[in-house]
Coordinates of C-alpha atoms in Angstrom, one line a residue:
M1 CA 0.0 0.0 0.0
T2 CA 1.4 3.4 -1.0
K3 CA 2.1 5.7 1.9
P4 CA -0.1 8.8 2.2
G5 CA 1.4 11.9 0.6
L6 CA 3.6 10.0 -1.8
L7 CA 1.4 9.8 -4.8
E8 CA 2.5 13.2 -6.1
G9 CA 6.2 12.2 -5.9
F10 CA 5.7 8.9 -7.6
A11 CA 3.6 10.5 -10.3
V12 CA 6.4 13.0 -11.0
L13 CA 9.0 10.3 -11.2
A14 CA 6.9 8.2 -13.4
G15 CA 6.2 11.2 -15.7
I16 CA 9.9 12.0 -16.0
S17 CA 10.7 8.4 -16.8
I18 CA 8.0 7.9 -19.4
G19 CA 8.7 11.2 -21.1
A20 CA 12.4 10.6 -21.0
G21 CA 12.1 7.2 -22.5
L22 CA 10.3 8.7 -25.6
W23 CA 12.9 11.5 -25.8
F24 CA 15.8 9.0 -25.5
E25 CA 14.5 6.7 -28.3
H26 CA 14.1 9.7 -30.6
A27 CA 17.5 11.2 -29.7
A28 CA 19.2 7.9 -30.1
H29 CA 17.8 7.6 -33.6
Q30 CA 18.7 11.2 -34.5
G31 CA 22.2 10.8 -33.2
A32 CA 22.9 7.4 -34.8
G33 CA 25.1 7.3 -37.8
S34 CA 23.3 4.5 -39.6
P35 CA 20.0 2.5 -39.4
A36 CA 22.0 -0.3 -37.8
S37 CA 23.3 1.9 -35.0
A38 CA 19.8 3.4 -34.5
A39 CA 18.4 -0.1 -34.1
A40 CA 21.2 -1.0 -31.7
A41 CA 20.4 2.1 -29.6
T42 CA 16.7 1.1 -29.5
M43 CA 17.6 -2.4 -28.4
A44 CA 19.8 -0.9 -25.7
V45 CA 16.8 1.0 -24.3
Q46 CA 14.7 -2.2 -24.4
A47 CA 17.4 -4.1 -22.6
V48 CA 17.7 -1.6 -19.8
A49 CA 13.9 -1.6 -19.4
S50 CA 13.8 -5.4 -19.2
N51 CA 16.8 -6.2 -17.0
G52 CA 17.6 -2.9 -15.1
S53 CA 21.3 -3.4 -15.8
A54 CA 23.3 -0.4 -14.5
Q55 CA 26.4 -1.7 -16.4
M56 CA 25.3 -0.7 -19.9
P57 CA 27.1 2.5 -20.8
A58 CA 25.3 5.7 -21.6
T59 CA 24.7 6.2 -25.3
P60 CA 25.8 9.4 -27.2
V61 CA 22.7 11.2 -28.4
A62 CA 22.1 14.1 -30.8
D63 CA 19.9 16.2 -28.5
A64 CA 21.5 15.7 -25.1
A65 CA 20.8 19.4 -24.1
H66 CA 17.1 18.5 -24.0
A67 CA 17.4 15.3 -22.0
P68 CA 15.4 15.4 -18.8
L69 CA 17.8 16.6 -16.1
L70 CA 17.4 16.2 -12.4
A71 CA 20.7 17.4 -10.9
A72 CA 23.3 20.1 -11.4
A73 CA 26.5 21.1 -9.7
R74 CA 29.8 23.0 -10.2
A75 CA 33.1 21.3 -10.7
G76 CA 35.2 24.5 -10.1
K77 CA 34.1 26.8 -12.9
R78 CA 32.6 23.9 -14.9
V79 CA 28.8 23.3 -15.0
V80 CA 27.8 19.6 -14.7
A81 CA 24.2 18.4 -15.1
A82 CA 22.8 14.8 -15.0
G83 CA 19.6 13.0 -15.6
E84 CA 17.8 10.3 -17.6
H85 CA 19.6 7.3 -19.2
G86 CA 23.0 8.2 -17.7
V87 CA 23.2 11.5 -19.6
I88 CA 25.8 13.8 -18.1
L89 CA 26.4 17.2 -19.6
L90 CA 29.4 19.5 -19.2
S91 CA 29.8 23.3 -19.9
D92 CA 32.9 25.4 -19.6
D93 CA 31.4 28.7 -20.8
E94 CA 28.8 29.3 -18.0
G95 CA 26.1 27.3 -19.8
K96 CA 26.3 28.8 -23.3
T97 CA 27.2 25.4 -24.8
F98 CA 27.1 21.9 -23.4
R99 CA 28.6 18.6 -24.5
Q100 CA 27.9 15.1 -23.3
A101 CA 30.4 13.3 -21.1
G102 CA 32.3 10.7 -23.0
A103 CA 32.4 7.8 -20.6
V104 CA 29.5 7.1 -18.3
P105 CA 29.1 3.4 -17.4
T106 CA 25.3 3.4 -16.8
Q107 CA 22.0 4.2 -18.3
A108 CA 20.2 4.5 -15.0
L109 CA 18.4 7.7 -14.1
L110 CA 20.9 10.0 -12.3
T111 CA 19.3 12.1 -9.5
S112 CA 22.2 13.8 -7.6
L113 CA 25.7 15.3 -8.2
Y114 CA 28.3 16.4 -5.7
F115 CA 31.8 17.8 -6.3
I116 CA 34.4 18.6 -3.6
D117 CA 36.7 20.5 -6.1
D118 CA 37.1 21.1 -9.8
R119 CA 38.2 17.5 -10.4
Q120 CA 36.6 15.0 -8.0
G121 CA 32.9 14.4 -7.8
W122 CA 30.2 11.8 -7.5
A123 CA 26.8 11.0 -9.0
A124 CA 24.0 8.8 -7.7
G125 CA 20.7 7.5 -9.0
H126 CA 18.5 4.5 -9.6
D127 CA 19.7 0.9 -9.3
G128 CA 21.6 2.1 -6.3
V129 CA 24.2 3.6 -8.7
V130 CA 27.1 5.6 -7.4
L131 CA 29.5 7.0 -10.0
H132 CA 32.9 8.7 -9.4
T133 CA 34.9 11.1 -11.6
Q134 CA 38.5 12.4 -11.1
D135 CA 38.7 14.6 -14.1
G136 CA 35.8 17.1 -13.6
G137 CA 33.1 14.8 -15.1
E138 CA 34.8 13.9 -18.4
T139 CA 34.9 10.2 -17.5
W140 CA 33.2 8.2 -14.7
T141 CA 33.6 4.8 -13.0
L142 CA 30.9 2.7 -11.3
Q143 CA 31.5 2.5 -7.5
H144 CA 28.3 0.9 -6.4
E145 CA 25.0 -0.6 -7.6
D146 CA 22.2 -2.7 -6.2
L147 CA 20.0 -4.5 -8.6
S148 CA 18.5 -6.7 -5.8
S149 CA 15.6 -4.3 -5.0
D150 CA 14.0 -1.1 -6.3
K151 CA 15.8 1.4 -4.0
P152 CA 17.0 4.4 -6.0
L153 CA 19.4 6.9 -4.4
F154 CA 18.1 10.5 -4.3
S155 CA 21.0 12.4 -2.8
I156 CA 24.8 12.1 -2.4
Y157 CA 27.1 14.2 -0.2
F158 CA 30.8 14.2 0.6
K159 CA 32.3 16.2 3.4
D160 CA 35.9 15.5 2.1
A161 CA 37.6 13.2 -0.4
Q162 CA 37.1 10.1 1.8
H163 CA 33.8 10.5 3.8
G164 CA 30.5 10.5 2.0
L165 CA 26.8 9.7 2.4
A166 CA 24.0 8.6 0.0
V167 CA 20.3 8.3 0.8
G168 CA 17.2 7.2 -1.0
L169 CA 13.9 5.2 -1.1
F170 CA 12.5 3.4 1.9
G171 CA 15.1 4.7 4.3
T172 CA 18.1 3.6 2.3
A173 CA 21.3 5.2 3.6
L174 CA 24.9 4.3 2.8
Q175 CA 28.2 5.6 4.0
T176 CA 31.8 5.4 2.8
A177 CA 35.1 6.2 4.5
D178 CA 37.3 5.4 1.5
G179 CA 36.2 7.8 -1.2
G180 CA 33.4 5.5 -2.4
A181 CA 35.4 2.4 -3.0
T182 CA 33.2 0.6 -0.5
W183 CA 29.8 1.5 0.9
T184 CA 28.1 0.2 4.1
P185 CA 24.6 0.6 5.4
L186 CA 23.9 3.5 7.7
A187 CA 21.0 3.7 10.2
V188 CA 19.3 7.1 10.0
E189 CA 16.0 6.1 11.6
S190 CA 15.3 3.9 14.6
G191 CA 12.2 2.1 15.8
E192 CA 9.6 0.2 13.9
E193 CA 9.0 2.9 11.3
N194 CA 12.4 3.2 9.8
D195 CA 11.6 3.2 6.1
H196 CA 10.7 6.7 5.3
H197 CA 12.0 8.0 2.1
L198 CA 15.2 10.2 2.3
Y199 CA 15.4 12.9 -0.4
A200 CA 18.2 15.4 0.2
I201 CA 21.4 15.8 2.3
F202 CA 22.3 19.4 3.3
G203 CA 23.9 21.4 6.1
D204 CA 27.4 21.7 7.7
P205 CA 29.0 18.5 9.0
A206 CA 31.0 20.6 11.5
T207 CA 27.8 21.8 13.2
A208 CA 24.7 20.0 11.9
L209 CA 24.1 17.8 8.9
C210 CA 20.5 17.3 7.8
I211 CA 18.5 15.0 5.6
A212 CA 15.1 16.1 4.1
G213 CA 12.6 13.3 4.4
E214 CA 9.1 12.1 3.8
A215 CA 6.1 13.0 6.0
G216 CA 7.6 16.3 7.2
L217 CA 10.6 14.7 8.8
I218 CA 14.1 16.2 9.1
Y219 CA 17.0 14.0 10.3
R220 CA 19.8 15.8 12.1
S221 CA 23.3 14.8 13.0
T222 CA 25.7 16.8 15.1
D223 CA 28.6 14.3 14.9
G224 CA 29.3 14.3 11.2
G225 CA 26.7 11.7 10.3
A226 CA 27.6 9.0 12.8
S227 CA 24.3 9.2 14.6
W228 CA 20.9 10.9 13.8
S229 CA 17.9 12.3 15.6
T230 CA 14.4 12.6 14.0
I231 CA 12.6 16.0 14.0
K232 CA 8.9 16.1 13.1
T233 CA 8.0 19.4 11.6
A234 CA 4.6 20.9 10.9
N235 CA 4.9 20.1 7.2
P236 CA 2.1 17.6 6.2
G237 CA 4.0 16.5 3.1
S238 CA 7.5 15.4 2.1
F239 CA 10.6 17.6 2.0
W240 CA 12.4 17.3 -1.4
S241 CA 15.3 19.7 -1.0
G242 CA 17.3 21.6 1.5
A243 CA 20.2 24.1 1.7
L244 CA 22.6 25.7 4.0
L245 CA 22.6 29.5 3.6
K246 CA 25.6 31.9 3.9
D247 CA 24.4 33.2 7.3
G248 CA 24.3 29.7 8.7
S249 CA 20.5 29.2 8.6
L250 CA 18.8 26.3 6.8
L251 CA 16.0 26.0 4.3
A252 CA 13.9 23.0 3.5
A253 CA 11.2 22.8 0.8
G254 CA 9.0 20.2 -0.8
Q255 CA 5.5 19.1 -1.7
R256 CA 2.7 21.6 -2.3
G257 CA 4.9 24.6 -1.8
H258 CA 5.8 24.0 1.8
L259 CA 8.9 26.0 2.8
F260 CA 10.5 25.9 6.2
A261 CA 13.5 27.7 7.8
S262 CA 15.7 26.9 10.8
H263 CA 17.9 29.4 12.6
D264 CA 19.3 27.0 15.3
Q265 CA 21.2 24.5 13.1
G266 CA 18.2 22.4 12.3
A267 CA 17.0 21.8 15.8
S268 CA 13.6 23.5 15.2
W269 CA 11.8 24.6 12.0
T270 CA 9.3 27.4 11.2
E271 CA 7.2 27.6 8.0
L272 CA 7.6 30.5 5.7
P273 CA 4.9 31.8 3.2
S274 CA 6.0 30.6 -0.3
G275 CA 3.2 32.0 -2.4
T276 CA 2.6 28.8 -4.3
D277 CA 1.1 25.3 -3.8
Q278 CA 3.4 23.8 -6.4
S279 CA 6.0 21.4 -5.1
L280 CA 9.5 22.8 -4.7
T281 CA 12.5 20.9 -6.0
S282 CA 15.8 22.7 -5.4
I283 CA 17.3 25.7 -3.5
V284 CA 20.4 27.7 -4.5
Q285 CA 22.0 30.9 -3.2
D286 CA 24.0 33.3 -5.3
T287 CA 27.3 34.9 -4.2
D288 CA 25.4 38.2 -3.4
G289 CA 23.0 36.3 -1.1
A290 CA 20.0 36.1 -3.4
I291 CA 18.1 32.9 -3.1
L292 CA 16.3 31.0 -5.9
I293 CA 14.0 28.0 -5.4
T294 CA 12.7 26.0 -8.3
G295 CA 9.5 24.0 -8.6
L296 CA 7.0 22.1 -10.7
A297 CA 4.8 23.8 -13.3
G298 CA 7.5 26.4 -14.0
V299 CA 7.4 27.9 -10.5
T300 CA 10.4 29.8 -9.1
L301 CA 10.7 31.6 -5.7
S302 CA 13.2 34.4 -5.3
S303 CA 14.4 36.2 -2.1
S304 CA 16.7 39.2 -1.9
D305 CA 16.6 39.5 1.9
G306 CA 18.4 36.4 2.9
G307 CA 15.4 34.1 2.9
K308 CA 13.1 36.2 5.1
T309 CA 10.5 36.7 2.4
F310 CA 10.0 35.1 -1.1
A311 CA 8.3 36.2 -4.3
A312 CA 6.7 33.5 -6.5
Q313 CA 6.7 33.6 -10.3
S314 CA 5.4 31.1 -12.8
R315 CA 6.7 30.5 -16.3
A316 CA 4.2 30.6 -19.1
D317 CA 5.4 27.3 -20.5
R318 CA 4.9 25.6 -17.0
V319 CA 7.9 23.4 -17.6
P320 CA 8.8 21.4 -14.5
L321 CA 12.1 22.7 -13.0
N322 CA 14.3 20.2 -11.1
A323 CA 17.5 22.1 -10.4
A324 CA 19.3 25.4 -10.7
L325 CA 22.8 26.9 -10.6
S326 CA 23.6 30.5 -9.8
R327 CA 25.9 32.5 -12.0
P328 CA 27.6 35.7 -10.8
G329 CA 26.0 38.7 -12.4
K330 CA 23.7 36.6 -14.6
A331 CA 20.4 34.8 -14.4
A332 CA 20.6 31.4 -12.9
L333 CA 20.8 28.3 -15.1
L334 CA 17.7 26.2 -14.9
F335 CA 17.4 22.5 -15.5
G336 CA 14.2 20.4 -15.9
D337 CA 12.1 17.9 -17.7
K338 CA 13.0 19.5 -21.0
G339 CA 16.7 19.7 -20.3
I340 CA 18.5 23.0 -20.1
V341 CA 15.8 25.7 -19.8
D342 CA 16.4 29.2 -21.4
Q343 CA 19.9 28.3 -22.6
P344 CA 21.7 31.6 -23.2

């Protein structure tokens, strides 16, 4: 039986997957050099659908910039984005042009990216996939996968080159102390109900690290992730994203426009008016302190006062937005179900 409040999230994921499957088959045909290679690409899609193998490498496609994208991060000055069928995009000109990464050993849906510097980073996604790069995203290696059950990873985080966390569906949580070479289970929840979905890792490991979860739950660690406490907020839905702001405060956002702030390192949370009932997917802060929150149906929230108040806008095309990256002196880059949105 599906848990209350999860239908919206599952519907979004299903819509992304179905739409992306149609996009991928079309792009594979357009990008193929011959009818034989187009047929091979289509067979590859069918094989992934039937056996769920994460070992099949991502296929070069002609229209990768319009692939459904769920995650974005910076590797130094480089922009990296990831999404459906293992597509990873790279830009070295602040998003003016993108190219597809050359070596990605999976066609799984990638949901999260994290870089600790301009060279070393990780990606996570469905099939329990964890990928690692040491060259700024040009090439990737497979560090972890789990095909034994349907437990996708939704967020990955590293506090340094060795110590990282990854979380996902039904309370799945993994930890590594050797840069991702090996991963072991991590207990985030305790008690009988210990299978709530875990959506986003955020915060400061030196003070308080947090995980945004299902059913209005925030998980908090003050010892770098070794142990966790569960905080029940007034949010009736799930938190899908979270962020540490420059002043040390925290924001968490999610289903139906619910937006919460914490000014005591995640110990307590207060709801803020968001001005929308659309679900919120990502939070970024610019170097000048301006905050941008993305959401479904083309919604964005902006704040110029450090997160005290937000103004909501809605795009005319209502394209679902999944991630954003700030750019100094320029409008933020937006990523969503139709790939790179408003590419400059």
